[in-house]
Short mmCIF file of C-alpha atoms in Angstrom, two decimals:
data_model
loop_
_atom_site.label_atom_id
_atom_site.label_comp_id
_atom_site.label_asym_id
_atom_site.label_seq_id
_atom_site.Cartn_x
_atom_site.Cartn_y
_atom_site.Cartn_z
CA UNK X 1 3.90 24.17 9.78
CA UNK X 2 2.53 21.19 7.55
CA UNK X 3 1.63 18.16 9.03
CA UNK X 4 0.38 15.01 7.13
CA UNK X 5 -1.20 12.14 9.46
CA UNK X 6 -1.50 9.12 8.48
CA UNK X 7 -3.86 6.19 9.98
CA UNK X 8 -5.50 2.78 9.07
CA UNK X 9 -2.37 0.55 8.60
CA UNK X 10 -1.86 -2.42 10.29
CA UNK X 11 -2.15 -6.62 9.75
CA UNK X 12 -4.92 -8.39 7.23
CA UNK X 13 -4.71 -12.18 5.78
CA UNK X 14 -4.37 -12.37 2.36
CA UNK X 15 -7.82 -11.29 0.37
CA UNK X 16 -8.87 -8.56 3.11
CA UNK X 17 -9.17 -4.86 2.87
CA UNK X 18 -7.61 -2.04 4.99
CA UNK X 19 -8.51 1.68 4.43
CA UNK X 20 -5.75 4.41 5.13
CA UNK X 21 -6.25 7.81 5.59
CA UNK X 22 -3.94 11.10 5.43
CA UNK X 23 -5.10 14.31 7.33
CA UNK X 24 -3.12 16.99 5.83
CA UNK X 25 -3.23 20.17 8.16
CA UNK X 26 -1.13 23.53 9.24
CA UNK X 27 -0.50 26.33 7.14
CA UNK X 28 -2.39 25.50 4.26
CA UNK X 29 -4.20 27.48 1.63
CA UNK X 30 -4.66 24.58 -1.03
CA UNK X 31 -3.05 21.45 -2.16
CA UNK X 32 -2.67 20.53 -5.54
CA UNK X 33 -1.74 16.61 -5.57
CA UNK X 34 -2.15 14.14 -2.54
CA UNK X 35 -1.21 10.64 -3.31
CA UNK X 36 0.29 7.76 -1.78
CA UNK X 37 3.52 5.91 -1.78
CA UNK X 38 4.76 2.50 -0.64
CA UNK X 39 8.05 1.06 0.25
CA UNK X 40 8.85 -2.91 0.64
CA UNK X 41 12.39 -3.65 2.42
CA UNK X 42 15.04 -3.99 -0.08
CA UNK X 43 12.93 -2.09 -2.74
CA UNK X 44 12.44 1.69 -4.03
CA UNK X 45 9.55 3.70 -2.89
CA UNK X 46 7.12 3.84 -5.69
CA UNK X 47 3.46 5.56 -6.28
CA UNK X 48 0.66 3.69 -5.48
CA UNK X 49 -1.79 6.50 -6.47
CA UNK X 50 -2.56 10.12 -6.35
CA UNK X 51 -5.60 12.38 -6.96
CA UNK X 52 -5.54 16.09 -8.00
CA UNK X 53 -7.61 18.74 -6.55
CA UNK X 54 -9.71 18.41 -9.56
CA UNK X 55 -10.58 14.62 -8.70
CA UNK X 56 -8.08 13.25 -11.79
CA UNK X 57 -6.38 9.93 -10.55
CA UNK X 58 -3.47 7.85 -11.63
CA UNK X 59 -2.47 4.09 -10.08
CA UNK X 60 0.33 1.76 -10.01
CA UNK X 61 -0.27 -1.09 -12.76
CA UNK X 62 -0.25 -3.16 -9.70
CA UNK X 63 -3.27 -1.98 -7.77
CA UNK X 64 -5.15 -1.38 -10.41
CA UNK X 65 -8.99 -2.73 -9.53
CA UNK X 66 -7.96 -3.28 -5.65
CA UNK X 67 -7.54 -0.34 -4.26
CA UNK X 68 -9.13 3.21 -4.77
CA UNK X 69 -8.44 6.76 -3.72
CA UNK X 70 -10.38 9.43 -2.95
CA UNK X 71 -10.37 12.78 -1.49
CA UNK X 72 -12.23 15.04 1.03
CA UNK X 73 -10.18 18.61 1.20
CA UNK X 74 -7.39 18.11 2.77
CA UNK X 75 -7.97 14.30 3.73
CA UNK X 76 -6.78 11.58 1.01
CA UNK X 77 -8.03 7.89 1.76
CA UNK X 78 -6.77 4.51 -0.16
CA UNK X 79 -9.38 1.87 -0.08
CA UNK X 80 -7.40 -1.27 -0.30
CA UNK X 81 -9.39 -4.88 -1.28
CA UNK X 82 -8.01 -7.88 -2.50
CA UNK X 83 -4.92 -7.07 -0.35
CA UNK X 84 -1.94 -9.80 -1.42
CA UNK X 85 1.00 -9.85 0.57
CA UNK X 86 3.10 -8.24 -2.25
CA UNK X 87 1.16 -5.23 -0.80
CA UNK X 88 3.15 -5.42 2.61
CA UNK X 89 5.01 -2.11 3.02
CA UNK X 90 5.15 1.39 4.50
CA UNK X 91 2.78 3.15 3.39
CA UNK X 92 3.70 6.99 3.03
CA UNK X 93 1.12 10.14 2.14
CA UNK X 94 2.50 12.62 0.18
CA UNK X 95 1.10 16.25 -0.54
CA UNK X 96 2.44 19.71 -2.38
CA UNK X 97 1.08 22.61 -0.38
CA UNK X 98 0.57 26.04 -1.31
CA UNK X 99 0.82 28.12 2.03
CA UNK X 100 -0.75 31.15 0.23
CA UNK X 101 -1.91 31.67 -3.27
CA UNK X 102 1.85 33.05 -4.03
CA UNK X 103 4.18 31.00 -2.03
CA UNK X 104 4.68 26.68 -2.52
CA UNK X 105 5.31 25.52 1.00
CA UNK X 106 6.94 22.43 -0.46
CA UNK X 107 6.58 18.67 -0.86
CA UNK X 108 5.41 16.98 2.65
CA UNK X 109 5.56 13.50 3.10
CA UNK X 110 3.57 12.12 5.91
CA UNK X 111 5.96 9.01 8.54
CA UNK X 112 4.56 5.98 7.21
CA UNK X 113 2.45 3.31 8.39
CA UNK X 114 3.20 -0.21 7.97
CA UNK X 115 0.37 -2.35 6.31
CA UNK X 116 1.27 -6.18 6.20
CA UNK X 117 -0.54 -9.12 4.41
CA UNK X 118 0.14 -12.28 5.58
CA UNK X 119 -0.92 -15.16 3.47
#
């Protein structure tokens, strides 16, 4: 009953920006934490950076300065500059949902979109 869609990946030369976004919809009553994850081949999935409802944020080390995320609601966007082809991976939203004020509908992860930086 949660869906998380995910948009904005897709290729940029070295230096260029992209900006992703996550629509987070379906049986919803709040979300605490929306944040976003990325994946290279051969490589565990790590956080890139999440928000809280209250606005708090936390980044990688890595993207620290280049990219940004913000929040509208239910939406979470990553503003990505200075992209360097270390960035290249799939790109996955993640949210914890409350479907009520007394029930956790779970940990959702949105499918991924690819974002690749070629040099």
């Amino acid at each position: 009953q949660v869906q998380l869609v995910e948009s904005g990946g897709g290729l940029v030369q070295a230096g260029g920006s992209l900006r992703l976004s996550c629509a987070a919809s379906g049986s919803i009553f709040s979300i605490n934490t929306m944040g976003w994850y990325r994946q290279a081949p051969g490589k565990q999935r790590e956080l890139v950076a999440a928000i809280t409802r209250g606005g708090g944020t936390n980044y990688a080390d890595t993207v620290k300065g280049r990219f940004t995320i913000s929040r509208d609601k239910n939406t979470v966007y990553l503003q990505m500059n200075s992209l360097k082809p270390e960035d290249t991976a799939v790109y996955y939203c993640n949210a914890d949902v409350w479907s009520s004020r007394s029930y956790y509908s779970g940990n959702h992860w949105g499918q991924g979109t690819q974002v690749t930086v070629s040099s």
